[in-house]
CSV table of C-alpha atoms in Angstrom, one decimal:
chain,number,residue,atom,x,y,z
A,1,MET,CA,58.1,-142.1,34.4
A,2,ASP,CA,58.4,-145.3,32.6
A,3,ALA,CA,59.6,-146.8,29.4
A,4,CYS,CA,56.7,-145.9,27.2
A,5,SER,CA,58.2,-142.4,26.9
A,6,CYS,CA,61.6,-141.6,25.6
A,7,ILE,CA,64.0,-142.2,28.4
A,8,THR,CA,66.9,-140.3,27.0
A,9,CYS,CA,65.5,-137.1,25.7
A,10,GLY,CA,63.8,-134.2,27.4
A,11,ASP,CA,62.8,-133.9,30.9
A,12,VAL,CA,62.3,-137.6,31.5
A,13,ALA,CA,64.4,-139.5,34.0
A,14,ILE,CA,63.9,-142.9,35.6
A,15,VAL,CA,64.4,-144.1,39.1
A,16,ALA,CA,66.6,-147.2,39.3
A,17,ARG,CA,68.4,-149.1,42.1
A,18,VAL,CA,72.1,-149.5,42.4
A,19,VAL,CA,73.1,-153.2,42.1
A,20,GLU,CA,76.8,-153.0,41.4
A,21,LEU,CA,79.5,-150.4,41.9
A,22,ARG,CA,82.2,-149.8,39.2
A,23,GLY,CA,84.3,-146.9,40.3
A,24,GLN,CA,82.9,-143.7,38.7
A,25,SER,CA,80.0,-145.8,37.3
A,26,ALA,CA,77.3,-148.0,38.8
A,27,VAL,CA,75.0,-150.7,37.3
A,28,VAL,CA,71.4,-149.8,38.1
A,29,GLU,CA,68.3,-151.8,37.7
A,30,CYS,CA,64.7,-150.6,37.2
A,31,ASP,CA,62.3,-152.3,39.6
A,32,PRO,CA,59.7,-154.6,37.9
A,33,PRO,CA,56.5,-152.6,37.9
A,34,SER,CA,57.9,-149.7,35.9
A,35,ARG,CA,56.4,-151.4,32.9
A,36,GLY,CA,58.7,-152.0,29.9
A,37,ALA,CA,61.8,-150.9,31.7
A,38,GLY,CA,61.3,-153.3,34.6
A,39,GLY,CA,64.4,-155.4,35.3
A,40,ALA,CA,66.4,-153.5,32.7
A,41,ARG,CA,70.1,-152.9,33.8
A,42,GLU,CA,72.2,-150.1,32.6
A,43,GLU,CA,75.6,-148.6,33.6
A,44,VAL,CA,75.4,-145.0,34.6
A,45,ALA,CA,78.0,-142.4,35.6
A,46,VAL,CA,77.7,-141.5,39.3
A,47,GLU,CA,80.2,-138.6,39.7
A,48,LEU,CA,77.4,-136.1,40.2
A,49,VAL,CA,75.9,-138.0,43.2
A,50,ALA,CA,78.9,-140.0,44.6
A,51,PRO,CA,79.5,-141.7,46.9
A,52,VAL,CA,76.6,-144.1,46.2
A,53,GLU,CA,75.8,-147.3,48.0
A,54,LEU,CA,74.3,-150.6,46.9
A,55,GLY,CA,70.5,-150.5,47.1
A,56,GLU,CA,70.2,-146.8,46.8
A,57,GLN,CA,67.7,-145.4,44.4
A,58,LEU,CA,69.0,-142.9,41.8
A,59,LEU,CA,67.3,-140.7,39.3
A,60,CYS,CA,69.0,-141.5,36.0
A,61,HIS,CA,68.9,-139.6,32.7
A,62,ALA,CA,71.0,-140.1,29.6
A,63,GLY,CA,73.5,-142.5,31.2
A,64,VAL,CA,74.1,-140.2,34.2
A,65,ALA,CA,72.7,-140.3,37.8
A,66,LEU,CA,71.4,-136.9,38.5
A,67,GLU,CA,70.1,-137.2,42.1
A,68,ARG,CA,69.4,-139.8,44.8
A,69,VAL,CA,65.8,-140.4,45.6
A,70,VAL,CA,64.8,-139.7,49.2
A,71,GLN,CA,61.7,-141.7,50.2
B,1,MET,CA,57.8,-151.0,42.8
B,2,LYS,CA,56.7,-149.4,46.0
B,3,HIS,CA,58.0,-146.1,44.8
B,4,LEU,CA,55.6,-146.0,41.8
B,5,SER,CA,52.4,-147.6,43.2
B,6,GLU,CA,52.4,-145.2,46.0
B,7,TYR,CA,52.0,-142.4,43.5
B,8,ARG,CA,49.4,-144.0,41.3
B,9,SER,CA,46.6,-144.8,43.8
B,10,GLY,CA,43.2,-144.3,42.2
B,11,GLU,CA,41.6,-143.7,45.6
B,12,ILE,CA,44.0,-141.0,46.6
B,13,ALA,CA,43.6,-139.4,43.2
B,14,ALA,CA,39.9,-139.3,43.6
B,15,GLY,CA,40.3,-137.6,47.0
B,16,LEU,CA,42.7,-135.0,45.6
B,17,ALA,CA,40.3,-134.4,42.7
B,18,GLU,CA,37.5,-133.7,45.3
B,19,ARG,CA,39.8,-131.3,47.2
B,20,ILE,CA,40.7,-129.5,43.9
B,21,ALA,CA,37.0,-129.2,43.0
B,22,ALA,CA,36.2,-127.8,46.5
B,23,LEU,CA,38.8,-125.0,46.0
B,24,VAL,CA,37.3,-123.8,42.7
B,25,GLU,CA,35.2,-120.7,43.1
B,26,PRO,CA,32.1,-120.7,40.9
B,27,GLY,CA,32.4,-118.4,37.9
B,28,SER,CA,36.2,-118.2,38.0
B,29,SER,CA,38.7,-119.9,35.7
B,30,TYR,CA,42.2,-121.1,36.3
B,31,LYS,CA,44.7,-121.4,33.5
B,32,LEU,CA,47.8,-123.3,34.5
B,33,MET,CA,50.7,-124.0,32.3
B,34,GLU,CA,52.6,-127.3,32.6
B,35,ILE,CA,56.1,-126.2,31.4
B,36,CYS,CA,57.5,-129.6,30.8
B,37,GLY,CA,56.7,-132.0,28.0
B,38,GLY,CA,57.1,-134.9,30.5
B,39,HIS,CA,54.1,-133.5,32.4
B,40,THR,CA,52.1,-133.1,29.2
B,41,HIS,CA,52.8,-136.7,28.5
B,42,ALA,CA,51.8,-137.8,32.0
B,43,ILE,CA,48.6,-135.7,32.0
B,44,TYR,CA,47.3,-137.3,28.8
B,45,ARG,CA,48.5,-140.8,29.5
B,46,HIS,CA,46.8,-140.9,32.9
B,47,GLY,CA,43.7,-138.9,31.9
B,48,ILE,CA,44.4,-136.3,34.6
B,49,GLU,CA,42.3,-133.6,32.8
B,50,ASP,CA,39.2,-135.8,33.1
B,51,LEU,CA,39.5,-135.6,36.9
B,52,LEU,CA,39.6,-131.8,36.9
B,53,PRO,CA,36.7,-129.4,37.1
B,54,ALA,CA,36.0,-127.6,33.8
B,55,GLU,CA,37.2,-124.3,35.4
B,56,VAL,CA,40.7,-125.6,35.6
B,57,GLN,CA,42.4,-125.5,32.2
B,58,LEU,CA,45.9,-126.9,31.6
B,59,VAL,CA,48.0,-125.2,28.9
B,60,HIS,CA,51.0,-126.9,27.4
B,61,GLY,CA,54.3,-125.1,27.6
B,62,PRO,CA,57.5,-125.1,25.5
B,63,GLY,CA,59.2,-127.9,27.5
B,64,CYS,CA,59.8,-130.5,24.8
B,65,PRO,CA,63.4,-130.1,23.7
B,66,VAL,CA,62.8,-131.8,20.4
B,67,CYS,CA,59.9,-129.5,19.6
B,68,VAL,CA,61.7,-126.2,20.2
B,69,ILE,CA,64.6,-126.8,17.9
B,70,PRO,CA,64.1,-124.8,14.7
B,71,MET,CA,64.3,-126.5,11.4
B,72,GLY,CA,67.6,-124.7,10.4
B,73,ARG,CA,69.4,-126.4,13.3
B,74,GLN,CA,68.0,-129.8,12.1
B,75,ASP,CA,69.3,-129.0,8.6
B,76,ASP,CA,72.8,-128.2,10.2
B,77,ALA,CA,72.7,-131.6,11.9
B,78,ILE,CA,71.9,-133.4,8.7
B,79,ALA,CA,74.7,-131.5,6.9
B,80,ILE,CA,77.2,-132.8,9.5
B,81,ALA,CA,75.8,-136.3,9.3
B,82,GLU,CA,76.3,-136.3,5.5
B,83,GLN,CA,79.9,-135.4,5.6
B,84,ASP,CA,82.4,-138.1,4.7
B,85,GLY,CA,83.8,-140.2,7.5
B,86,VAL,CA,81.3,-139.0,10.1
B,87,ILE,CA,79.3,-141.2,12.5
B,88,PHE,CA,76.4,-139.0,13.6
B,89,THR,CA,74.9,-140.1,16.9
B,90,THR,CA,71.6,-138.9,18.3
B,91,PHE,CA,68.7,-139.6,20.7
B,92,ALA,CA,66.0,-141.5,19.0
B,93,ASP,CA,63.4,-138.7,19.0
B,94,MET,CA,65.5,-136.5,16.8
B,95,LEU,CA,65.8,-139.2,14.0
B,96,ARG,CA,62.3,-138.5,12.7
B,97,VAL,CA,62.2,-134.7,13.0
B,98,PRO,CA,61.5,-133.3,9.5
B,99,ALA,CA,64.0,-130.8,8.1
B,100,THR,CA,64.2,-129.2,4.6
B,101,ASN,CA,65.3,-132.3,2.9
B,102,GLY,CA,63.8,-135.0,5.0
B,103,SER,CA,64.8,-136.3,8.5
B,104,LEU,CA,68.0,-137.8,9.8
B,105,LEU,CA,66.4,-141.2,9.0
B,106,ASP,CA,66.1,-140.1,5.4
B,107,ALA,CA,69.7,-139.0,5.5
B,108,LYS,CA,70.6,-142.5,6.8
B,109,ALA,CA,68.7,-144.0,3.9
B,110,ARG,CA,70.8,-141.9,1.5
B,111,GLY,CA,73.9,-143.4,3.0
B,112,ALA,CA,74.8,-141.3,6.1
B,113,ASP,CA,76.0,-143.2,9.1
B,114,VAL,CA,73.4,-142.1,11.7
B,115,ARG,CA,73.2,-144.1,14.9
B,116,MET,CA,70.9,-143.9,17.9
B,117,VAL,CA,72.5,-143.7,21.4
B,118,TYR,CA,71.0,-143.6,24.9
B,119,SER,CA,73.8,-141.4,26.3
B,120,PRO,CA,76.5,-139.1,25.0
B,121,LEU,CA,78.9,-141.4,26.9
B,122,ASP,CA,77.9,-144.1,24.3
B,123,ALA,CA,78.8,-141.7,21.5
B,124,LEU,CA,82.3,-141.2,23.2
B,125,ARG,CA,82.7,-145.0,23.4
B,126,LEU,CA,81.9,-145.2,19.6
B,127,ALA,CA,84.7,-142.6,19.0
B,128,ARG,CA,87.1,-144.8,21.0
B,129,GLU,CA,86.1,-147.8,18.9
B,130,ASN,CA,86.4,-146.0,15.6
B,131,PRO,CA,89.6,-143.9,15.8
B,132,ASP,CA,89.6,-143.3,12.0
B,133,ARG,CA,86.1,-141.8,12.0
B,134,GLN,CA,84.8,-138.5,13.3
B,135,VAL,CA,82.0,-139.2,15.8
B,136,VAL,CA,79.5,-136.3,16.5
B,137,PHE,CA,76.8,-136.3,19.2
B,138,PHE,CA,73.7,-134.3,18.6
B,139,ALA,CA,73.4,-132.7,22.1
B,140,ILE,CA,69.9,-131.7,22.8
B,141,GLY,CA,67.8,-131.2,25.9
B,142,PHE,CA,67.2,-128.9,28.8
B,143,GLU,CA,69.2,-128.6,32.0
B,144,THR,CA,68.3,-132.2,32.8
B,145,THR,CA,70.5,-133.5,29.9
B,146,ALA,CA,73.2,-130.9,29.9
B,147,PRO,CA,75.1,-132.5,32.8
B,148,SER,CA,75.4,-135.8,30.8
B,149,THR,CA,76.9,-133.9,27.9
B,150,ALA,CA,79.2,-131.9,30.2
B,151,LEU,CA,80.5,-135.1,31.9
B,152,THR,CA,81.1,-136.6,28.4
B,153,LEU,CA,83.1,-133.5,27.4
B,154,LEU,CA,85.2,-133.8,30.6
B,155,ARG,CA,85.9,-137.5,29.9
B,156,ALA,CA,86.7,-136.8,26.2
B,157,GLY,CA,89.2,-134.2,27.4
B,158,ALA,CA,90.8,-136.6,29.9
B,159,GLU,CA,91.1,-139.2,27.1
B,160,GLY,CA,92.3,-136.8,24.5
B,161,ALA,CA,89.6,-138.0,22.1
B,162,ASN,CA,90.5,-136.1,18.9
B,163,ASN,CA,87.7,-137.6,16.8
B,164,PHE,CA,84.8,-136.7,19.1
B,165,SER,CA,82.6,-133.6,19.1
B,166,ILE,CA,79.1,-132.4,20.0
B,167,PHE,CA,76.6,-130.4,18.1
B,168,CYS,CA,75.4,-128.4,21.1
B,169,ASN,CA,71.7,-127.5,21.2
B,170,HIS,CA,71.1,-127.4,24.9
B,171,VAL,CA,68.4,-125.0,25.9
B,172,LEU,CA,67.5,-123.4,29.2
B,173,VAL,CA,64.0,-123.4,30.9
B,174,PRO,CA,63.7,-120.0,32.7
B,175,PRO,CA,64.4,-117.6,29.7
B,176,PRO,CA,61.4,-118.8,27.5
B,177,LEU,CA,59.1,-118.6,30.6
B,178,ARG,CA,59.9,-114.9,30.8
B,179,ALA,CA,59.2,-114.6,27.0
B,180,ILE,CA,55.8,-116.3,27.5
B,181,LEU,CA,55.0,-114.1,30.5
B,182,ASP,CA,55.8,-111.1,28.5
B,183,ALA,CA,53.7,-112.2,25.5
B,184,PRO,CA,50.4,-110.3,25.1
B,185,ASP,CA,48.3,-113.2,23.8
B,186,LEU,CA,48.3,-115.5,26.9
B,187,GLN,CA,47.0,-114.9,30.4
B,188,LEU,CA,48.2,-117.6,32.7
B,189,ASP,CA,47.4,-118.0,36.4
B,190,GLY,CA,50.2,-120.3,37.5
B,191,PHE,CA,52.9,-122.8,36.5
B,192,ILE,CA,53.5,-126.5,37.1
B,193,GLY,CA,57.3,-126.4,37.2
B,194,PRO,CA,59.5,-129.1,35.6
B,195,GLY,CA,60.6,-131.7,38.1
B,196,HIS,CA,63.8,-133.1,36.5
B,197,VAL,CA,65.2,-129.9,35.2
B,198,SER,CA,64.8,-128.7,38.8
B,199,THR,CA,66.9,-131.6,40.2
B,200,VAL,CA,69.7,-129.9,38.4
B,201,ILE,CA,68.9,-126.1,38.7
B,202,GLY,CA,66.9,-126.2,41.9
B,203,THR,CA,63.8,-124.1,42.5
B,204,GLN,CA,65.5,-120.8,43.0
B,205,PRO,CA,65.6,-119.9,39.2
B,206,TYR,CA,61.8,-119.7,39.1
B,207,GLU,CA,61.5,-117.1,41.9
B,208,PHE,CA,61.3,-114.2,39.5
B,209,ILE,CA,58.0,-115.6,38.3
B,210,ALA,CA,56.5,-115.2,41.8
B,211,SER,CA,58.3,-111.9,42.7
B,212,GLU,CA,58.2,-110.0,39.4
B,213,TYR,CA,55.1,-111.5,37.7
B,214,ARG,CA,53.1,-112.4,40.8
B,215,LYS,CA,52.3,-115.9,39.6
B,216,PRO,CA,52.6,-119.1,41.7
B,217,VAL,CA,54.9,-122.0,40.7
B,218,VAL,CA,54.8,-125.5,42.0
B,219,VAL,CA,57.7,-127.8,40.9
B,220,ALA,CA,56.1,-131.2,40.4
B,221,GLY,CA,56.9,-134.9,40.0
B,222,PHE,CA,55.7,-137.0,37.1
B,223,GLU,CA,53.4,-139.5,38.6
B,224,PRO,CA,49.6,-138.9,38.5
B,225,LEU,CA,49.4,-138.0,42.2
B,226,ASP,CA,52.3,-135.7,41.9
B,227,VAL,CA,50.6,-133.7,39.1
B,228,LEU,CA,47.2,-133.7,40.9
B,229,GLN,CA,48.8,-132.6,44.2
B,230,SER,CA,50.7,-129.8,42.4
B,231,ILE,CA,47.4,-128.5,40.8
B,232,TYR,CA,45.9,-128.6,44.3
B,233,MET,CA,48.9,-126.6,45.7
B,234,LEU,CA,48.6,-124.1,42.9
B,235,LEU,CA,44.8,-123.6,43.5
B,236,ARG,CA,45.5,-123.2,47.2
B,237,GLN,CA,48.0,-120.4,46.5
B,238,LEU,CA,45.5,-118.7,44.1
B,239,THR,CA,42.6,-118.9,46.5
B,240,GLU,CA,44.7,-117.7,49.4
B,241,GLY,CA,46.1,-114.9,47.3
B,242,ARG,CA,49.7,-116.1,47.6
B,243,CYS,CA,52.3,-116.4,44.8
B,244,GLU,CA,55.3,-118.5,45.8
B,245,VAL,CA,57.6,-121.1,44.4
B,246,GLU,CA,56.7,-124.4,46.1
B,247,ASN,CA,58.3,-127.7,45.8
B,248,GLN,CA,56.0,-130.7,45.5
B,249,TYR,CA,58.8,-133.0,44.2
B,250,VAL,CA,60.8,-133.0,47.5
B,251,ARG,CA,62.0,-136.6,47.0
B,252,VAL,CA,64.5,-135.4,44.4
B,253,VAL,CA,64.5,-131.6,44.1
B,254,ARG,CA,66.3,-129.2,46.4
B,255,ARG,CA,66.2,-125.4,46.3
B,256,GLU,CA,69.8,-125.2,45.3
B,257,GLY,CA,69.7,-128.0,42.8
B,258,ASN,CA,72.6,-130.4,42.2
B,259,GLU,CA,75.7,-128.1,42.6
B,260,ARG,CA,78.1,-130.7,41.2
B,261,ALA,CA,75.9,-131.0,38.0
B,262,LEU,CA,75.8,-127.2,37.7
B,263,ALA,CA,79.6,-127.0,38.1
B,264,VAL,CA,80.3,-129.5,35.3
B,265,ILE,CA,78.0,-127.5,33.0
B,266,GLU,CA,79.7,-124.3,34.0
B,267,GLU,CA,83.1,-125.7,33.3
B,268,THR,CA,82.4,-126.9,29.8
B,269,MET,CA,79.6,-124.7,28.4
B,270,GLU,CA,78.6,-121.1,28.4
B,271,VAL,CA,75.4,-119.3,27.8
B,272,ARG,CA,74.9,-118.1,24.2
B,273,ASP,CA,74.0,-114.5,23.6
B,274,THR,CA,70.9,-115.6,21.8
B,275,PHE,CA,69.3,-118.7,20.4
B,276,GLU,CA,66.3,-119.3,18.1
B,277,TRP,CA,63.4,-121.3,19.5
B,278,ARG,CA,60.7,-122.7,17.3
B,279,GLY,CA,57.6,-120.7,17.8
B,280,LEU,CA,59.2,-118.3,20.2
B,281,GLY,CA,61.8,-116.7,18.0
B,282,PHE,CA,65.2,-115.5,19.3
B,283,ILE,CA,65.5,-115.5,23.0
B,284,GLU,CA,68.5,-113.9,24.7
B,285,ARG,CA,70.7,-116.0,26.9
B,286,SER,CA,68.5,-119.1,26.5
B,287,ALA,CA,70.9,-121.8,25.3
B,288,LEU,CA,74.3,-123.3,25.9
B,289,GLY,CA,77.3,-123.5,23.6
B,290,VAL,CA,80.7,-125.2,24.1
B,291,ARG,CA,83.2,-123.0,25.9
B,292,GLU,CA,86.2,-121.9,23.8
B,293,ARG,CA,88.6,-123.9,26.0
B,294,TRP,CA,86.7,-127.0,24.9
B,295,GLY,CA,86.4,-125.9,21.3
B,296,GLN,CA,88.1,-128.9,19.9
B,297,PHE,CA,85.0,-130.9,20.9
B,298,ASP,CA,82.6,-128.4,19.3
B,299,ALA,CA,81.1,-129.6,16.0
B,300,GLU,CA,80.1,-126.0,15.2
B,301,ARG,CA,83.8,-125.1,15.1
B,302,ARG,CA,85.0,-128.3,13.5
B,303,PHE,CA,82.5,-128.5,10.6
B,304,GLU,CA,81.2,-126.0,8.2
B,305,LEU,CA,77.5,-125.6,8.7
B,306,PRO,CA,74.8,-124.1,6.4
B,307,GLY,CA,73.5,-122.1,9.5
B,308,THR,CA,70.5,-120.9,7.5
B,309,ARG,CA,67.2,-119.9,9.1
B,310,VAL,CA,64.4,-121.9,7.7
B,311,ALA,CA,60.7,-121.1,8.0
B,312,ASP,CA,58.4,-123.8,9.2
B,313,PRO,CA,56.0,-125.3,6.6
B,314,PRO,CA,53.1,-123.0,6.2
B,315,ALA,CA,50.6,-125.6,7.4
B,316,CYS,CA,52.5,-126.2,10.7
B,317,GLN,CA,51.2,-124.4,13.8
B,318,CYS,CA,53.7,-125.8,16.3
B,319,GLY,CA,54.7,-122.3,17.2
B,320,GLU,CA,51.3,-121.4,18.5
B,321,VAL,CA,51.1,-124.8,20.3
B,322,LEU,CA,54.5,-124.3,21.9
B,323,ARG,CA,53.4,-120.9,23.2
B,324,GLY,CA,50.2,-122.4,24.6
B,325,ALA,CA,48.2,-120.0,22.3
B,326,LEU,CA,46.7,-122.9,20.4
B,327,ARG,CA,45.7,-126.3,21.7
B,328,PRO,CA,46.9,-129.3,19.6
B,329,TRP,CA,43.5,-130.3,18.2
B,330,GLU,CA,43.0,-126.7,17.1
B,331,CYS,CA,45.9,-126.9,14.6
B,332,LYS,CA,44.7,-127.1,11.0
B,333,VAL,CA,46.6,-130.3,10.2
B,334,PHE,CA,46.4,-132.1,13.5
B,335,GLY,CA,45.6,-135.8,13.0
B,336,THR,CA,45.0,-135.4,9.3
B,337,ALA,CA,48.1,-134.3,7.3
B,338,CYS,CA,50.2,-134.4,10.5
B,339,THR,CA,50.3,-137.7,12.4
B,340,PRO,CA,53.0,-139.5,14.5
B,341,GLU,CA,53.7,-141.7,11.5
B,342,ARG,CA,54.1,-138.8,9.1
B,343,PRO,CA,54.7,-135.7,11.2
B,344,ILE,CA,54.8,-132.2,9.7
B,345,GLY,CA,55.7,-130.4,12.9
B,346,THR,CA,58.0,-131.3,15.8
B,347,CYS,CA,55.1,-131.4,18.4
B,348,MET,CA,53.9,-134.6,16.7
B,349,VAL,CA,57.3,-136.3,16.7
B,350,SER,CA,58.4,-136.6,20.2
B,351,SER,CA,56.4,-138.6,22.8
B,352,GLU,CA,56.7,-135.4,24.9
B,353,GLY,CA,55.2,-133.2,22.2
B,354,ALA,CA,51.8,-132.0,23.0
B,355,CYS,CA,50.3,-133.1,19.7
B,356,ALA,CA,51.7,-136.6,19.9
B,357,ALA,CA,50.5,-136.9,23.5
B,358,TYR,CA,46.9,-135.9,22.4
B,359,TYR,CA,47.0,-138.2,19.4
B,360,ASN,CA,48.5,-141.2,21.1
B,361,TYR,CA,46.1,-141.2,24.1
B,362,GLY,CA,42.9,-140.5,22.1
B,363,ARG,CA,42.0,-137.5,24.2
B,364,LEU,CA,40.7,-135.5,21.2
B,365,GLU,CA,37.1,-136.4,21.4
B,366,ARG,CA,36.6,-135.8,25.0
B,367,ARG,CA,38.4,-132.5,24.9
B,368,SER,CA,36.2,-131.4,22.0
B,369,GLU,CA,33.1,-132.1,24.1
B,370,ARG,CA,34.5,-130.1,27.0
B,371,THR,CA,35.6,-127.1,25.1
B,372,PRO,CA,33.3,-125.5,22.6
B,373,ALA,CA,35.1,-124.5,19.4
């Protein structure tokens, strides 16, 4: 799912990679080809999936990481 | 990103489309409901219907949280937003939803302090920065969004934020499915299950659809190949006479869901006895409210609300569209009086709404050719 749909509302979540750890939060970055959202960074709460590691891909929705993505 | 391109290969899509066509038995028809608005959006954006044989029909379900909120609740939201000293925060899609006296954007034009946020945590931050104002968050969404609201309530409690509350409109996916399955006007053969809702609740809550109603369910991801593979899995179940809950979206969905997310919801919210859905009416135990213990953060307890039931505009047929009984272009006002710029009904507002998806991706003409009126 990419940025042309509402990223906050409804059953839409985006996959983003952990680039920085900040206690109960992490800064995540969308990888480039996910169109408009590519490269965008956002701080998300990670309590629901902790512990997370740098480089992990998380499914994020409304400022919260909901699940880690298993490739 | 590797993750995305893998799920958008045209070559693999063509192969899957062939395998789907090979499963179709001549003379039969397959009516599959995609429950989730995210899937509706993906289906039209990527032109997935054009890859399917005419025997396979996709029916849009009630899974757009913006679309299912009745007008009375939107009136209540505006009533809160227009109170003195309130900063009313909301996701962008709710800003344009028409209510009795215009939308939240109209309320903002009249002087209300309405602000868009990406997360309820942003609304809590606003409360911290504005201690002399009451900050209210319009909590809306299915089980995907409820954990974010629940975490925010926990943090508000820990901070002792006495100027923060939520107007809770979180709704649940399984109850309306039972209502749709019990409705006499729609015969469905199977369901494409919502992927991100299921990261939270798991696949177990859909098992009643297979065991009681004998219909197959495949929980699906949102990339084009995810959707096509799910349709293939549903047709395989149907042709083999099976009805099971299968999980196509294994990269993020587990049968038991995210137990920690479910626990934070359970701690802060409780299931309401009943809740009104646009188009579906009152459905028992289909929505969440704030638990009494967290009542200080409940805008319904903090503010006086009109709480009136408001009928939809007579021209609006969102109800039928949400039940899958009418397809978007069959609505009397679709694309004429009701457009994304000037929506009459909710289905035209949200990008996940079935009408907006049809309208924005120009699928109207082709569908008209495929389906005689």
